[in-house]
Coordinates of C-alpha atoms and ligand atoms in Angstrom, one line a residue:
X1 CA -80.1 -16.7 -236.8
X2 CA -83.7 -16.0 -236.2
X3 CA -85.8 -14.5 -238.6
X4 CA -87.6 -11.9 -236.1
X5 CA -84.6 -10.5 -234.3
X6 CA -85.2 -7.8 -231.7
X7 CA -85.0 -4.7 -234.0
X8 CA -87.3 -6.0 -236.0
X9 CA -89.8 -6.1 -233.7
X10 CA -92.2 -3.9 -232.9
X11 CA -91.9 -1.8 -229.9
X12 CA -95.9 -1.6 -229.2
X13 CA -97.7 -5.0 -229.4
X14 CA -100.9 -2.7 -229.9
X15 CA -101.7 1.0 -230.3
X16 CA -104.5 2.6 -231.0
X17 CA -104.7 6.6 -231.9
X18 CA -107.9 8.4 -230.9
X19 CA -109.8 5.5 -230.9
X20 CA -113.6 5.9 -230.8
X21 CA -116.8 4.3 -231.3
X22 CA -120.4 4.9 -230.8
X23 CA -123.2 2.8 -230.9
X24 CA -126.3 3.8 -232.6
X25 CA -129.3 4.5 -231.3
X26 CA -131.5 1.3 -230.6
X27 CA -135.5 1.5 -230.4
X28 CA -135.8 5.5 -229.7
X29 CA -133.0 5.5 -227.0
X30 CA -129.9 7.6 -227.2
X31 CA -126.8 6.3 -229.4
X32 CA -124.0 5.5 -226.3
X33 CA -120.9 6.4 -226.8
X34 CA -119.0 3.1 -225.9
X35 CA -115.1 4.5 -226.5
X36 CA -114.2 8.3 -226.7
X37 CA -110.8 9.2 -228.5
X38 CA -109.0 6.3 -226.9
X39 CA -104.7 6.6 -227.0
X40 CA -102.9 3.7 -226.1
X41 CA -99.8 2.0 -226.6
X42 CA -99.1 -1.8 -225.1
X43 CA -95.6 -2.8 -225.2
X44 CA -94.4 -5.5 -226.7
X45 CA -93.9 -8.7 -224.0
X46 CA -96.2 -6.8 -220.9
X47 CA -98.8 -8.2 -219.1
X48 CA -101.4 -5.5 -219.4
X49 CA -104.4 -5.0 -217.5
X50 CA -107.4 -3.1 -219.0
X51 CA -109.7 -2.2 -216.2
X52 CA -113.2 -0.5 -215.9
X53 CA -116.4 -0.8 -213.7
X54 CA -119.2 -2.6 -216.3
X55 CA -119.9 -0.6 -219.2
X56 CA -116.3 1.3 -219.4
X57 CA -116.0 0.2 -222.7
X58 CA -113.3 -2.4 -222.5
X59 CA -114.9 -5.1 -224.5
X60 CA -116.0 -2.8 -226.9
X61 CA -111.9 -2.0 -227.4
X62 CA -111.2 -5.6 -227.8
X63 CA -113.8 -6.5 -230.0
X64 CA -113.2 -3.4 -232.1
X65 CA -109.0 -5.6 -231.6
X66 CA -110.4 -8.3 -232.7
X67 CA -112.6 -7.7 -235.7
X68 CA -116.2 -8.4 -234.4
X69 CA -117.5 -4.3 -233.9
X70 CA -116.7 -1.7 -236.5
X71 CA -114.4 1.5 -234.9
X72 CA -116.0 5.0 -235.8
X73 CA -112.8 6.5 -236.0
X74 CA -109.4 6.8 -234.9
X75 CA -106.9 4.1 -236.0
X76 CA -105.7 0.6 -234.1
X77 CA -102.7 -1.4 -234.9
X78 CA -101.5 -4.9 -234.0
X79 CA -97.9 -6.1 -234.0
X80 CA -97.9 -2.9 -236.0
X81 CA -100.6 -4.7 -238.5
X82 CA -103.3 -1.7 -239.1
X83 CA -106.3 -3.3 -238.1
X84 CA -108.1 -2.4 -241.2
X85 CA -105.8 -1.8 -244.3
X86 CA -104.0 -4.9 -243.0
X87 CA -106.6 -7.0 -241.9
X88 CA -105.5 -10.5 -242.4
X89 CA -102.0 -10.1 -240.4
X90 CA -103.9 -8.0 -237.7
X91 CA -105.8 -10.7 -237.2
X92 CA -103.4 -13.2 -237.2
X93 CA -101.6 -11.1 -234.6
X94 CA -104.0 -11.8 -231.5
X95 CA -106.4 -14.2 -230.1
X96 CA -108.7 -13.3 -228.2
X97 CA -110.8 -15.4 -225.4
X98 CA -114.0 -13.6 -225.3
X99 CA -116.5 -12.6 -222.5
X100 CA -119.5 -15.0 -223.6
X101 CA -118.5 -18.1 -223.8
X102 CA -120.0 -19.3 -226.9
X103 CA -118.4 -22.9 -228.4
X104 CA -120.2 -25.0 -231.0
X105 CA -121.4 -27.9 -229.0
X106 CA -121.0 -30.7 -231.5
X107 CA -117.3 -30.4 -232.4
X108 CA -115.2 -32.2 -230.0
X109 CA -112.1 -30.0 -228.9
X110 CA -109.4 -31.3 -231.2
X111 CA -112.0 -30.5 -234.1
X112 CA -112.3 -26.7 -232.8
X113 CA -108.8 -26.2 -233.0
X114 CA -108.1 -27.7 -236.5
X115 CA -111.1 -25.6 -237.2
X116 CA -109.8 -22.4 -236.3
X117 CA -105.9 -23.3 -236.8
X118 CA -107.4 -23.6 -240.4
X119 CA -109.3 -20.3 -240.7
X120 CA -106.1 -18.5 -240.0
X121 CA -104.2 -20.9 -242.6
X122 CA -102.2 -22.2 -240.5
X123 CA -100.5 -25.6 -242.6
X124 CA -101.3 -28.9 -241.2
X125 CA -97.7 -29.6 -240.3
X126 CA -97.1 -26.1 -238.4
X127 CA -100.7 -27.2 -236.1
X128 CA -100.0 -27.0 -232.5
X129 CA -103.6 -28.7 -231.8
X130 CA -102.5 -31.6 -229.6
X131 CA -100.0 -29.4 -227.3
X132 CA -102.2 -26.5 -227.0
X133 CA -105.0 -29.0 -225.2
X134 CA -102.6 -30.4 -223.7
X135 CA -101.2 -27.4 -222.1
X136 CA -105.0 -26.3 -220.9
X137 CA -105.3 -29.7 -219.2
X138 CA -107.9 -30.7 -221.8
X139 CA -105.9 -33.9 -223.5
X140 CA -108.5 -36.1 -222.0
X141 CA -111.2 -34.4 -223.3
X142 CA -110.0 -34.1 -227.3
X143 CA -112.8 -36.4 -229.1
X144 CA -115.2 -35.6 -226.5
X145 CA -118.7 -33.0 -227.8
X146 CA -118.0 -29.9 -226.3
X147 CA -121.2 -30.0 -225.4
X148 CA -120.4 -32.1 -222.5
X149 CA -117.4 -30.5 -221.3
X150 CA -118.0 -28.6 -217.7
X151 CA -117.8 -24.9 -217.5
X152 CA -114.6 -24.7 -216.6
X153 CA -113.5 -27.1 -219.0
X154 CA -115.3 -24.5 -221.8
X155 CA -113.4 -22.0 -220.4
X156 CA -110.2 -23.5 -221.0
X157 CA -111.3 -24.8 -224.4
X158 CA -112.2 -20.8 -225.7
X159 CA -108.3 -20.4 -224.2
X160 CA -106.9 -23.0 -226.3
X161 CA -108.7 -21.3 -229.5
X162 CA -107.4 -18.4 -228.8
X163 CA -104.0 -19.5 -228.9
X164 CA -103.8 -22.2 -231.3
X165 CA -102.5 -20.0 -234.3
X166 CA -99.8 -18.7 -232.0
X167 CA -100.8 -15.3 -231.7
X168 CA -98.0 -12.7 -230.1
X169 CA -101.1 -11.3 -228.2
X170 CA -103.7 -12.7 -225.9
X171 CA -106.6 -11.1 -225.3
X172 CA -108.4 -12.5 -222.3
X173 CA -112.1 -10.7 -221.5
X174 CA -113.5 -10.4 -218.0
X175 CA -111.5 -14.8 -217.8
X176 CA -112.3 -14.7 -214.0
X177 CA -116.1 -13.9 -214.4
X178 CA -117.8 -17.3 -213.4
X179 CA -114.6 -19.2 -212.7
X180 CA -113.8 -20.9 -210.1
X181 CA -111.0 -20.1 -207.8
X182 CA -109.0 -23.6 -208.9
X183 CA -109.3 -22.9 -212.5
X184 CA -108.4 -19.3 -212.0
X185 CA -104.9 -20.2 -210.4
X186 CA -104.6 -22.9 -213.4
X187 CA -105.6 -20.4 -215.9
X188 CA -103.0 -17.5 -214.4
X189 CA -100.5 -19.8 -214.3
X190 CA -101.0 -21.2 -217.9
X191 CA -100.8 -17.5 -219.2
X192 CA -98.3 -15.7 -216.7
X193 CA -95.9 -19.0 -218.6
X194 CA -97.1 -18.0 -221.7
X195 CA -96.0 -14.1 -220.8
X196 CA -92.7 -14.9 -219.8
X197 CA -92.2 -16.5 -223.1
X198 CA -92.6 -13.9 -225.2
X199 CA -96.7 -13.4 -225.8
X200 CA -98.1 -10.2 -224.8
X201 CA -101.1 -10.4 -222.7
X202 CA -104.0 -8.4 -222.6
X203 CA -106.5 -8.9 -219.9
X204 CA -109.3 -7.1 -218.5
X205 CA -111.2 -7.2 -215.7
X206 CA -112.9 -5.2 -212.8
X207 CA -111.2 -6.0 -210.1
X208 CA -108.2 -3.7 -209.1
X209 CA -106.9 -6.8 -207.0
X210 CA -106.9 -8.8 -210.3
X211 CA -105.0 -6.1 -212.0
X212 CA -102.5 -5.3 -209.5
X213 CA -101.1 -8.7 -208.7
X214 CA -101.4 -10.0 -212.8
X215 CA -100.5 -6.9 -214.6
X216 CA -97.1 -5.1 -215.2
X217 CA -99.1 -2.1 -216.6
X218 CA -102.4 -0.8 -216.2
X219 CA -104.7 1.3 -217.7
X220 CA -108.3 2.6 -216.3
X221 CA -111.0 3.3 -218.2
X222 CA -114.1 4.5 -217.4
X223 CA -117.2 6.3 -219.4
X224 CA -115.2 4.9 -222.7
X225 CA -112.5 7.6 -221.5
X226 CA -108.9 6.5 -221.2
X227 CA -108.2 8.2 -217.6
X228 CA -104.5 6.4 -216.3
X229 CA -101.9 4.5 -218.4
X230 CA -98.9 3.7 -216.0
X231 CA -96.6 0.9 -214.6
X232 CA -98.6 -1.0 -211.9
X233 CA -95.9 0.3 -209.1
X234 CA -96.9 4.0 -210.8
X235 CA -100.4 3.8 -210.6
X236 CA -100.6 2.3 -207.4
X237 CA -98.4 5.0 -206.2
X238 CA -101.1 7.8 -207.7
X239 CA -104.1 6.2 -206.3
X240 CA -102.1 5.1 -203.1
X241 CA -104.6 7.0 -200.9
X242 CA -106.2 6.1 -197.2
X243 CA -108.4 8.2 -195.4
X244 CA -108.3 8.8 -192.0
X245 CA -110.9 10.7 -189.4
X246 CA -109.7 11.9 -186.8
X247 CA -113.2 13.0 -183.9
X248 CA -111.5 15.7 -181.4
X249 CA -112.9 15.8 -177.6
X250 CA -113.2 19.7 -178.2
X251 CA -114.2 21.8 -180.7
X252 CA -111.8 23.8 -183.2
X253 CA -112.5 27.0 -185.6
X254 CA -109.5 26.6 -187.8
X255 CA -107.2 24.0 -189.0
X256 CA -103.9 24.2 -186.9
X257 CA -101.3 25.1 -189.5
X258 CA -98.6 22.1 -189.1
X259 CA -101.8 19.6 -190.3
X260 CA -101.8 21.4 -193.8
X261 CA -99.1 19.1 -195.2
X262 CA -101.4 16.0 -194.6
X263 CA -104.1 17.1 -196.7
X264 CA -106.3 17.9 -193.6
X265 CA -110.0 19.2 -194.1
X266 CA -112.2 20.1 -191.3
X267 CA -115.4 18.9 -191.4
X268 CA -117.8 20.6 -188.8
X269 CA -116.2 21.6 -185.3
X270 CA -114.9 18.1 -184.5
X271 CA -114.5 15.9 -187.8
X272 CA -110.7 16.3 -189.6
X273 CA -110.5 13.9 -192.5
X274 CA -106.8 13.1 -193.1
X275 CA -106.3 11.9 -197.0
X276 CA -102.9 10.3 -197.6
X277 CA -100.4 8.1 -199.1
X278 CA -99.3 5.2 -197.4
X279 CA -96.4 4.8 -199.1
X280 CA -95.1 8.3 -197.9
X281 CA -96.7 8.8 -195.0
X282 CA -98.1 6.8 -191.8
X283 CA -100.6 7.4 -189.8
X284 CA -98.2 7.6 -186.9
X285 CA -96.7 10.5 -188.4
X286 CA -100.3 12.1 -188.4
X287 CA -101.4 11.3 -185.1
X288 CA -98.0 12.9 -183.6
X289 CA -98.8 15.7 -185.5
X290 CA -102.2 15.9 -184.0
X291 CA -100.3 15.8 -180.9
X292 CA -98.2 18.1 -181.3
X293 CA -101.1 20.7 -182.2
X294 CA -102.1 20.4 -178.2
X295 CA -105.6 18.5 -179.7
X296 CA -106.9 15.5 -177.9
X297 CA -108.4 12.4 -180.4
X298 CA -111.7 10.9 -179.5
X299 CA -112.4 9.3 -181.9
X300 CA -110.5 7.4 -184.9
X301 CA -111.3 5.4 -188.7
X302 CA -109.4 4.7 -191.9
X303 CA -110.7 4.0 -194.8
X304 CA -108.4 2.5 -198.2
X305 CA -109.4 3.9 -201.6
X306 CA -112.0 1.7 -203.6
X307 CA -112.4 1.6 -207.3
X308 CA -115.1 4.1 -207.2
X309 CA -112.1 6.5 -205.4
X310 CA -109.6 5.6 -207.3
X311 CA -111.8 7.1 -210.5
X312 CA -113.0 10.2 -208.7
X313 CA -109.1 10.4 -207.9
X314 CA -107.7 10.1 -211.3
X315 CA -110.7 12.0 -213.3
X316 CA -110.1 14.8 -210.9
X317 CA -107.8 17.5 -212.2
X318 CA -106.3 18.8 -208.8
X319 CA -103.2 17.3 -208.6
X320 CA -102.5 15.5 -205.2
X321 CA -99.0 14.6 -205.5
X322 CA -98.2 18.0 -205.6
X323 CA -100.0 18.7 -202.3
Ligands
ADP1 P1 -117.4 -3.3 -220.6 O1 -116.9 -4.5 -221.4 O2 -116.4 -2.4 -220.0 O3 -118.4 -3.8 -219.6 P2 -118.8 -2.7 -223.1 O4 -117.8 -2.3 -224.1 O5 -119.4 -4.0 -223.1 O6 -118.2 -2.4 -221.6 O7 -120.0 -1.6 -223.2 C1 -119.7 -0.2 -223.2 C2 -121.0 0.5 -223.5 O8 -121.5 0.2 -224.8 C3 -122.1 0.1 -222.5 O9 -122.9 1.3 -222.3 C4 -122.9 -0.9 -223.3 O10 -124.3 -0.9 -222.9 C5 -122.8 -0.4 -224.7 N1 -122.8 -1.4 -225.7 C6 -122.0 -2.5 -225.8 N2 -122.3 -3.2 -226.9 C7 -123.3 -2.6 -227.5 C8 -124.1 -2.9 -228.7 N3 -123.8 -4.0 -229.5 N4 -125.0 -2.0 -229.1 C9 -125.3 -1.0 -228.3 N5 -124.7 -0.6 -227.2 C10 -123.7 -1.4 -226.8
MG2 MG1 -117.0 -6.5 -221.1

């Protein structure tokens, strides 16, 4: 029988309540308010993206994960751990590859993982050392100075830290910043393995593609304000938006009636701008509508959402699926 059967475990790998945290003021500038009143729960086993432009406020949420910033207020928890009345197991909880890569030169790789497999007590017996290198590729490279791995090879090293007290979650910050398209294919499939046996994954990044084809949930943040929490498939639903504008060859006054229903605006006497979901509705279906109006096209472009959208979109309040 295993010790942690499933009712044991916790349904969140990590929540945090009304999470905030501001940064004083440096040199006569303003304090910046990094995370505002942050709510979110990551279930236990996901893949779970984090994303935000630069200076959302995502690194400051792992960090605050991790131990390395102080919250100003709200509560976080780990494997159910509060991260600050029950620091130690919090902390044993997660591992967390950070943005900077910043590894001691003159320990070899073997040495940095006894290191750290030590800090969080783990027993020389229960070390995993040896097969953690080994599964980052990095066997080879065990008594060589870190100093003289490659970049990529660092990279890989910071994951191996992260992991070697077996944390149930893995945090990986911004991992495809300044990494190569091989060792970002070796790194995915390293930790999508690692997801499918059991560790919960926490990854953020800027790039909706990255997010969408890694993640099983995702939430956006942006301004240090929690904006969308949903199931990839949900979210790309809500922010599954195209634009399409439509020139005529004549001028119109009004809107014809039967273009309502695609979210038609006109712009000027010849512009209608056409905002949609491609999963509900083609453009086909628009352009036949168009037809059937008796107007004559000219002119025709589509656009897809971008990130930028996507945050107008989900910060705006008019609701769009009911439209
Ligand atoms: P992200 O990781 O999403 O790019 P960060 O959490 O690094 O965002 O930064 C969020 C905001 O907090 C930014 O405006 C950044 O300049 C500011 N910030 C981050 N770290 C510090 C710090 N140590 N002192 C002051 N401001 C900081
Ligand atoms: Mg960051």
């Amino acid at each position: 029988m295993c010790a942690d059967t499933p009712d044991t475990l916790p349904k969140f790998a990590v929540e945090t309540s009304v999470l905030s945290k501001t940064y004083p003021a440096e040199r006569g500038g303003p304090v910046v308010e990094a995370l505002k009143s942050v709510s979110l729960t990551i279930p236990r086993g996901s893949f779970f993206g984090l994303l935000g432009p630069n200076g959302a406020g995502k690194s400051t949420l792992i960090n605050i994960l991790a131990g390395l910033v102080q919250k100003t207020s709200g509560e976080a928890r780990i494997w159910n751990f509060n991260i600050e009345r029950q620091m130690r197991q919090a902390r044993r909880a997660i591992g967390v590859v950070p943005q900077e890569p910043n590894i001691d030169p003159f320990f070899t790789p073997r040495e940095l993982l006894d290191l750290q497999a030590g800090l969080y007590g783990m027993p020389k017996a229960e070390r995993r050392s040896d097969e953690v290198l080994q599964a980052v590729g990095l066997s080879e490279k065990a008594h060589a100075y870190a100093r003289s791995l490659s970049g990529g090879m660092r990279r890989r090293l910071l994951v191996a830290k992260a992991m070697v007290h077996s944390p149930q979650v893995l945090v990986l910050d911004e991992p495809s910043a300044g990494v190569d398209v091989d060792l970002r294919r070796q790194l995915w499939t390293h930790v999508r393995d690692m997801n499918r046996r059991g560790t919960t994954v926490l990854l953020t990044t800027h790039y909706l593609e990255e997010a969408e084809t890694l993640c099983d949930t995702i939430a956006i943040i942006n301004h240090g304000r929690l904006i969308a929490c949903d199931p990839t498939e949900r979210l790309l639903a809500r922010i599954d938006s195209k634009q399409m504008t439509v020139t005529l060859d004549a001028d119109l006054s009004t809107l014809p009636t039967n273009l309502h229903s695609f979210n038609a605006e006109l712009r000027g006497l010849r512009h209608v701008v056409f905002s949609y979901a491609p999963s509900r509705i083609n453009s086909g279906q628009i352009l036949a509508a168009i037809d059937a109006a008796g107007l004559c096209i000219a002119d025709l472009t589509t656009r897809e959402a971008e990130l930028e959208d996507i945050f107008l979109r989900l910060t705006k309040k008019t609701d769009l699926e009911a439209g």
